Amino acid sequence: DTPVEILHCVLLGIIKYLLRETIAQLSGDKKQDLKAYLEGVGQDGFPSKIDSHAMVHYHGSLNGKDFCIFVQVAPFALYAIAPPDLRFTWISLSHLAAHLYMSHIDVTSYNLDFTRTIDHFVLHASKTPHFYSVVKPKLHILCHILAFTSRFGPAQLSATEAFESSNKTIRNCIMHTTHQNPSQDVALQFANNLVVQHLVDG
């Protein structure tokens, strides 16, 4: 009875699958065009700059933040590159992602809008050859988000991006240990960090 977790369900799920299939079908020239379009997009409101080379050539190594940025610029970047069915799929997916990351909602109107938005995405995705790559259990789970928004509020409240970022810290702690007892070494490192923080804070 936990709410739908949108990081793995949407960003590292549907968007990742669709991006992989979209770039796989592009020719070399169109990949270069996509890189140029991504670099030409205004990047003022984004938390980090778009690395167009990594998005096109290393899309399998991107993280949730990169997919979040790409889904916002995809309708503009793919406008002259992708066929109409794929372009409409990305536009509807952008609308869906925007709905999922709303922080304040009116549950009744939100549920109606979300139902319409996810239906549009499924309709447009079903017209592309990539539909079977995108239709995974994650899309089915996403259809149940209405039950959770009525009980728990916006999906963004259950987002785990902030907690996932601590994985980097833990991984760095493990890299600097003897690997004999990594759990104890990480716990000691965190305890030492808390002691230093306590001393610095006074």
PDB file of C-alpha atoms in Angstrom:
ATOM      1  CA  ASP A   1       0.000   0.000   0.000  1.00  0.00           C
ATOM      2  CA  THR A   2       2.684   2.473  -1.016  1.00  0.00           C
ATOM      3  CA  PRO A   3       2.163   5.298  -3.522  1.00  0.00           C
ATOM      4  CA  VAL A   4       3.510   5.113  -7.054  1.00  0.00           C
ATOM      5  CA  GLU A   5       7.156   6.146  -7.118  1.00  0.00           C
ATOM      6  CA  ILE A   6       7.611   8.365 -10.175  1.00  0.00           C
ATOM      7  CA  LEU A   7      11.424   8.333 -10.385  1.00  0.00           C
ATOM      8  CA  HIS A   8      11.662   4.656 -11.365  1.00  0.00           C
ATOM      9  CA  CYS A   9       8.208   4.435 -12.914  1.00  0.00           C
ATOM     10  CA  VAL A  10       8.432   7.441 -15.248  1.00  0.00           C
ATOM     11  CA  LEU A  11      11.903   8.977 -15.533  1.00  0.00           C
ATOM     12  CA  LEU A  12      13.915   5.740 -15.341  1.00  0.00           C
ATOM     13  CA  GLY A  13      11.052   3.778 -16.887  1.00  0.00           C
ATOM     14  CA  ILE A  14       8.841   5.091 -19.670  1.00  0.00           C
ATOM     15  CA  ILE A  15      10.986   8.100 -20.619  1.00  0.00           C
ATOM     16  CA  LYS A  16      14.193   6.053 -20.641  1.00  0.00           C
ATOM     17  CA  TYR A  17      12.639   3.318 -22.811  1.00  0.00           C
ATOM     18  CA  LEU A  18      11.155   5.795 -25.277  1.00  0.00           C
ATOM     19  CA  LEU A  19      14.381   7.812 -25.518  1.00  0.00           C
ATOM     20  CA  ARG A  20      16.367   4.650 -26.214  1.00  0.00           C
ATOM     21  CA  GLU A  21      13.980   3.605 -28.998  1.00  0.00           C
ATOM     22  CA  THR A  22      13.825   7.127 -30.447  1.00  0.00           C
ATOM     23  CA  ILE A  23      17.593   7.529 -30.724  1.00  0.00           C
ATOM     24  CA  ALA A  24      18.059   3.982 -32.044  1.00  0.00           C
ATOM     25  CA  GLN A  25      15.936   4.787 -35.086  1.00  0.00           C
ATOM     26  CA  LEU A  26      17.790   8.017 -35.957  1.00  0.00           C
ATOM     27  CA  SER A  27      20.435   8.078 -38.665  1.00  0.00           C
ATOM     28  CA  GLY A  28      23.866   9.576 -38.036  1.00  0.00           C
ATOM     29  CA  ASP A  29      22.897  12.907 -39.605  1.00  0.00           C
ATOM     30  CA  LYS A  30      19.698  13.133 -37.576  1.00  0.00           C
ATOM     31  CA  LYS A  31      21.639  12.411 -34.390  1.00  0.00           C
ATOM     32  CA  GLN A  32      23.879  15.365 -35.214  1.00  0.00           C
ATOM     33  CA  ASP A  33      20.777  17.472 -35.857  1.00  0.00           C
ATOM     34  CA  LEU A  34      19.324  16.402 -32.507  1.00  0.00           C
ATOM     35  CA  LYS A  35      22.542  17.426 -30.756  1.00  0.00           C
ATOM     36  CA  ALA A  36      22.366  20.833 -32.443  1.00  0.00           C
ATOM     37  CA  TYR A  37      18.701  21.297 -31.474  1.00  0.00           C
ATOM     38  CA  LEU A  38      19.427  20.326 -27.866  1.00  0.00           C
ATOM     39  CA  GLU A  39      22.279  22.831 -27.693  1.00  0.00           C
ATOM     40  CA  GLY A  40      20.057  25.522 -29.225  1.00  0.00           C
ATOM     41  CA  VAL A  41      17.318  25.204 -26.606  1.00  0.00           C
ATOM     42  CA  GLY A  42      17.197  28.005 -24.026  1.00  0.00           C
ATOM     43  CA  GLN A  43      18.528  26.551 -20.767  1.00  0.00           C
ATOM     44  CA  ASP A  44      17.826  29.345 -18.289  1.00  0.00           C
ATOM     45  CA  GLY A  45      15.315  27.521 -16.089  1.00  0.00           C
ATOM     46  CA  PHE A  46      17.082  24.161 -15.902  1.00  0.00           C
ATOM     47  CA  PRO A  47      19.091  23.043 -12.854  1.00  0.00           C
ATOM     48  CA  SER A  48      22.041  22.071 -15.068  1.00  0.00           C
ATOM     49  CA  LYS A  49      23.168  22.540 -18.651  1.00  0.00           C
ATOM     50  CA  ILE A  50      22.095  20.028 -21.275  1.00  0.00           C
ATOM     51  CA  ASP A  51      24.954  17.776 -22.351  1.00  0.00           C
ATOM     52  CA  SER A  52      23.704  17.038 -25.855  1.00  0.00           C
ATOM     53  CA  HIS A  53      26.548  14.644 -26.704  1.00  0.00           C
ATOM     54  CA  ALA A  54      25.834  12.490 -23.643  1.00  0.00           C
ATOM     55  CA  MET A  55      22.066  12.567 -24.253  1.00  0.00           C
ATOM     56  CA  VAL A  56      22.460  11.301 -27.807  1.00  0.00           C
ATOM     57  CA  HIS A  57      25.405   8.912 -27.550  1.00  0.00           C
ATOM     58  CA  TYR A  58      25.309   7.785 -23.908  1.00  0.00           C
ATOM     59  CA  HIS A  59      21.573   7.791 -23.199  1.00  0.00           C
ATOM     60  CA  GLY A  60      21.887   4.475 -21.368  1.00  0.00           C
ATOM     61  CA  SER A  61      24.049   6.126 -18.689  1.00  0.00           C
ATOM     62  CA  LEU A  62      21.819   9.108 -17.947  1.00  0.00           C
ATOM     63  CA  ASN A  63      20.231   9.691 -14.555  1.00  0.00           C
ATOM     64  CA  GLY A  64      16.751  10.846 -13.569  1.00  0.00           C
ATOM     65  CA  LYS A  65      17.662  14.541 -13.695  1.00  0.00           C
ATOM     66  CA  ASP A  66      18.806  14.182 -17.330  1.00  0.00           C
ATOM     67  CA  PHE A  67      15.604  12.411 -18.327  1.00  0.00           C
ATOM     68  CA  CYS A  68      13.567  15.090 -16.545  1.00  0.00           C
ATOM     69  CA  ILE A  69      15.301  17.774 -18.609  1.00  0.00           C
ATOM     70  CA  PHE A  70      14.972  15.835 -21.866  1.00  0.00           C
ATOM     71  CA  VAL A  71      11.242  15.230 -21.516  1.00  0.00           C
ATOM     72  CA  GLN A  72      10.761  18.997 -21.186  1.00  0.00           C
ATOM     73  CA  VAL A  73      12.732  19.861 -24.330  1.00  0.00           C
ATOM     74  CA  ALA A  74      11.833  16.801 -26.429  1.00  0.00           C
ATOM     75  CA  PRO A  75       8.793  18.335 -28.210  1.00  0.00           C
ATOM     76  CA  PHE A  76      11.016  21.184 -29.453  1.00  0.00           C
ATOM     77  CA  ALA A  77      14.204  19.212 -30.101  1.00  0.00           C
ATOM     78  CA  LEU A  78      12.451  16.402 -31.991  1.00  0.00           C
ATOM     79  CA  TYR A  79      10.059  18.639 -33.948  1.00  0.00           C
ATOM     80  CA  ALA A  80      11.948  18.515 -37.266  1.00  0.00           C
ATOM     81  CA  ILE A  81      13.597  15.128 -36.704  1.00  0.00           C
ATOM     82  CA  ALA A  82      11.000  12.617 -35.538  1.00  0.00           C
ATOM     83  CA  PRO A  83       8.017  11.382 -37.580  1.00  0.00           C
ATOM     84  CA  PRO A  84       4.640  12.868 -36.559  1.00  0.00           C
ATOM     85  CA  ASP A  85       3.456   9.860 -34.534  1.00  0.00           C
ATOM     86  CA  LEU A  86       6.630   9.817 -32.458  1.00  0.00           C
ATOM     87  CA  ARG A  87       6.555  13.590 -32.069  1.00  0.00           C
ATOM     88  CA  PHE A  88       2.978  13.490 -30.743  1.00  0.00           C
ATOM     89  CA  THR A  89       3.999  10.682 -28.386  1.00  0.00           C
ATOM     90  CA  TRP A  90       6.746  12.871 -26.907  1.00  0.00           C
ATOM     91  CA  ILE A  91       4.390  15.843 -26.635  1.00  0.00           C
ATOM     92  CA  SER A  92       1.821  13.768 -24.742  1.00  0.00           C
ATOM     93  CA  LEU A  93       4.580  12.306 -22.546  1.00  0.00           C
ATOM     94  CA  SER A  94       5.737  15.846 -21.721  1.00  0.00           C
ATOM     95  CA  HIS A  95       2.199  16.741 -20.657  1.00  0.00           C
ATOM     96  CA  LEU A  96       2.038  13.569 -18.564  1.00  0.00           C
ATOM     97  CA  ALA A  97       5.346  14.351 -16.821  1.00  0.00           C
ATOM     98  CA  ALA A  98       4.165  17.896 -16.101  1.00  0.00           C
ATOM     99  CA  HIS A  99       1.015  16.498 -14.470  1.00  0.00           C
ATOM    100  CA  LEU A 100       3.033  14.077 -12.367  1.00  0.00           C
ATOM    101  CA  TYR A 101       5.329  16.783 -10.994  1.00  0.00           C
ATOM    102  CA  MET A 102       2.593  19.215  -9.944  1.00  0.00           C
ATOM    103  CA  SER A 103       3.025  20.192  -6.317  1.00  0.00           C
ATOM    104  CA  HIS A 104      -0.468  21.619  -5.644  1.00  0.00           C
ATOM    105  CA  ILE A 105      -3.568  19.906  -6.995  1.00  0.00           C
ATOM    106  CA  ASP A 106      -7.323  19.883  -6.725  1.00  0.00           C
ATOM    107  CA  VAL A 107      -7.925  16.133  -6.608  1.00  0.00           C
ATOM    108  CA  THR A 108     -11.155  16.031  -8.632  1.00  0.00           C
ATOM    109  CA  SER A 109      -9.982  18.158 -11.567  1.00  0.00           C
ATOM    110  CA  TYR A 110      -6.479  16.640 -11.392  1.00  0.00           C
ATOM    111  CA  ASN A 111      -7.828  13.106 -11.715  1.00  0.00           C
ATOM    112  CA  LEU A 112      -9.913  14.073 -14.759  1.00  0.00           C
ATOM    113  CA  ASP A 113      -6.973  15.844 -16.416  1.00  0.00           C
ATOM    114  CA  PHE A 114      -4.576  13.025 -15.582  1.00  0.00           C
ATOM    115  CA  THR A 115      -6.925  10.391 -17.021  1.00  0.00           C
ATOM    116  CA  ARG A 116      -7.222  12.369 -20.249  1.00  0.00           C
ATOM    117  CA  THR A 117      -3.459  12.953 -20.400  1.00  0.00           C
ATOM    118  CA  ILE A 118      -2.478   9.317 -19.888  1.00  0.00           C
ATOM    119  CA  ASP A 119      -5.113   8.221 -22.426  1.00  0.00           C
ATOM    120  CA  HIS A 120      -3.585  10.618 -24.982  1.00  0.00           C
ATOM    121  CA  PHE A 121      -0.129   9.219 -24.289  1.00  0.00           C
ATOM    122  CA  VAL A 122      -1.264   5.608 -24.698  1.00  0.00           C
ATOM    123  CA  LEU A 123      -3.162   6.518 -27.883  1.00  0.00           C
ATOM    124  CA  HIS A 124      -0.167   8.243 -29.488  1.00  0.00           C
ATOM    125  CA  ALA A 125       2.325   5.625 -28.281  1.00  0.00           C
ATOM    126  CA  SER A 126       0.163   2.831 -29.728  1.00  0.00           C
ATOM    127  CA  LYS A 127       0.577   4.371 -33.196  1.00  0.00           C
ATOM    128  CA  THR A 128       4.372   4.069 -33.080  1.00  0.00           C
ATOM    129  CA  PRO A 129       6.461   0.934 -33.587  1.00  0.00           C
ATOM    130  CA  HIS A 130       7.933   1.517 -30.112  1.00  0.00           C
ATOM    131  CA  PHE A 131       4.691   0.824 -28.255  1.00  0.00           C
ATOM    132  CA  TYR A 132       5.713  -2.656 -27.129  1.00  0.00           C
ATOM    133  CA  SER A 133       9.025  -1.334 -25.816  1.00  0.00           C
ATOM    134  CA  VAL A 134       7.235   1.325 -23.757  1.00  0.00           C
ATOM    135  CA  VAL A 135       4.375  -0.856 -22.513  1.00  0.00           C
ATOM    136  CA  LYS A 136       5.871  -2.419 -19.454  1.00  0.00           C
ATOM    137  CA  PRO A 137       4.451  -3.024 -15.990  1.00  0.00           C
ATOM    138  CA  LYS A 138       5.515   0.536 -15.172  1.00  0.00           C
ATOM    139  CA  LEU A 139       2.909   1.991 -17.519  1.00  0.00           C
ATOM    140  CA  HIS A 140       0.265  -0.206 -15.920  1.00  0.00           C
ATOM    141  CA  ILE A 141       1.356   0.938 -12.446  1.00  0.00           C
ATOM    142  CA  LEU A 142       1.133   4.545 -13.594  1.00  0.00           C
ATOM    143  CA  CYS A 143      -2.522   4.055 -14.484  1.00  0.00           C
ATOM    144  CA  HIS A 144      -3.216   3.384 -10.787  1.00  0.00           C
ATOM    145  CA  ILE A 145      -1.814   6.719  -9.659  1.00  0.00           C
ATOM    146  CA  LEU A 146      -5.324   8.182  -9.357  1.00  0.00           C
ATOM    147  CA  ALA A 147      -6.076   5.976  -6.371  1.00  0.00           C
ATOM    148  CA  PHE A 148      -2.935   7.190  -4.648  1.00  0.00           C
ATOM    149  CA  THR A 149      -3.400  10.899  -5.386  1.00  0.00           C
ATOM    150  CA  SER A 150      -6.815  10.748  -3.770  1.00  0.00           C
ATOM    151  CA  ARG A 151      -5.262   9.289  -0.596  1.00  0.00           C
ATOM    152  CA  PHE A 152      -1.724  10.673  -0.443  1.00  0.00           C
ATOM    153  CA  GLY A 153      -1.829  13.874  -2.515  1.00  0.00           C
ATOM    154  CA  PRO A 154       0.420  14.809  -5.466  1.00  0.00           C
ATOM    155  CA  ALA A 155       2.816  12.164  -6.760  1.00  0.00           C
ATOM    156  CA  GLN A 156       5.727  14.536  -6.234  1.00  0.00           C
ATOM    157  CA  LEU A 157       5.308  14.186  -2.459  1.00  0.00           C
ATOM    158  CA  SER A 158       6.408  10.554  -2.709  1.00  0.00           C
ATOM    159  CA  ALA A 159       9.308  11.251  -5.090  1.00  0.00           C
ATOM    160  CA  THR A 160      12.579   9.677  -3.965  1.00  0.00           C
ATOM    161  CA  GLU A 161      15.063  11.730  -6.003  1.00  0.00           C
ATOM    162  CA  ALA A 162      16.402  13.478  -2.885  1.00  0.00           C
ATOM    163  CA  PHE A 163      16.947  10.169  -1.082  1.00  0.00           C
ATOM    164  CA  GLU A 164      18.473   8.502  -4.126  1.00  0.00           C
ATOM    165  CA  SER A 165      21.140  11.208  -4.216  1.00  0.00           C
ATOM    166  CA  SER A 166      22.593   9.829  -0.964  1.00  0.00           C
ATOM    167  CA  ASN A 167      23.608   6.695  -2.905  1.00  0.00           C
ATOM    168  CA  LYS A 168      26.563   8.663  -4.278  1.00  0.00           C
ATOM    169  CA  THR A 169      27.796   9.452  -0.761  1.00  0.00           C
ATOM    170  CA  ILE A 170      27.458   5.828   0.334  1.00  0.00           C
ATOM    171  CA  ARG A 171      29.189   4.593  -2.811  1.00  0.00           C
ATOM    172  CA  ASN A 172      32.101   7.011  -2.198  1.00  0.00           C
ATOM    173  CA  CYS A 173      32.400   5.774   1.401  1.00  0.00           C
ATOM    174  CA  ILE A 174      32.522   2.164   0.212  1.00  0.00           C
ATOM    175  CA  MET A 175      35.178   2.988  -2.407  1.00  0.00           C
ATOM    176  CA  HIS A 176      37.494   4.316   0.337  1.00  0.00           C
ATOM    177  CA  THR A 177      37.280   1.264   2.601  1.00  0.00           C
ATOM    178  CA  THR A 178      39.123  -2.045   2.795  1.00  0.00           C
ATOM    179  CA  HIS A 179      35.971  -3.817   1.515  1.00  0.00           C
ATOM    180  CA  GLN A 180      36.253  -6.273   4.413  1.00  0.00           C
ATOM    181  CA  ASN A 181      33.253  -4.905   6.321  1.00  0.00           C
ATOM    182  CA  PRO A 182      31.716  -2.112   4.205  1.00  0.00           C
ATOM    183  CA  SER A 183      28.556  -1.688   6.298  1.00  0.00           C
ATOM    184  CA  GLN A 184      30.548  -1.011   9.466  1.00  0.00           C
ATOM    185  CA  ASP A 185      32.971   1.282   7.607  1.00  0.00           C
ATOM    186  CA  VAL A 186      30.130   3.344   6.137  1.00  0.00           C
ATOM    187  CA  ALA A 187      28.408   3.569   9.534  1.00  0.00           C
ATOM    188  CA  LEU A 188      31.653   4.764  11.163  1.00  0.00           C
ATOM    189  CA  GLN A 189      32.195   7.323   8.410  1.00  0.00           C
ATOM    190  CA  PHE A 190      28.662   8.694   8.855  1.00  0.00           C
ATOM    191  CA  ALA A 191      29.157   8.765  12.658  1.00  0.00           C
ATOM    192  CA  ASN A 192      32.416  10.689  12.240  1.00  0.00           C
ATOM    193  CA  ASN A 193      30.692  13.134   9.904  1.00  0.00           C
ATOM    194  CA  LEU A 194      27.928  13.710  12.477  1.00  0.00           C
ATOM    195  CA  VAL A 195      30.508  14.301  15.228  1.00  0.00           C
ATOM    196  CA  VAL A 196      32.337  16.863  13.094  1.00  0.00           C
ATOM    197  CA  GLN A 197      29.046  18.535  12.193  1.00  0.00           C
ATOM    198  CA  HIS A 198      28.088  18.686  15.885  1.00  0.00           C
ATOM    199  CA  LEU A 199      31.445  20.243  16.829  1.00  0.00           C
ATOM    200  CA  VAL A 200      31.257  22.794  14.019  1.00  0.00           C
ATOM    201  CA  ASP A 201      27.677  23.758  14.889  1.00  0.00           C
ATOM    202  CA  GLY A 202      28.694  24.349  18.505  1.00  0.00           C
TER     203      GLY A 202
END
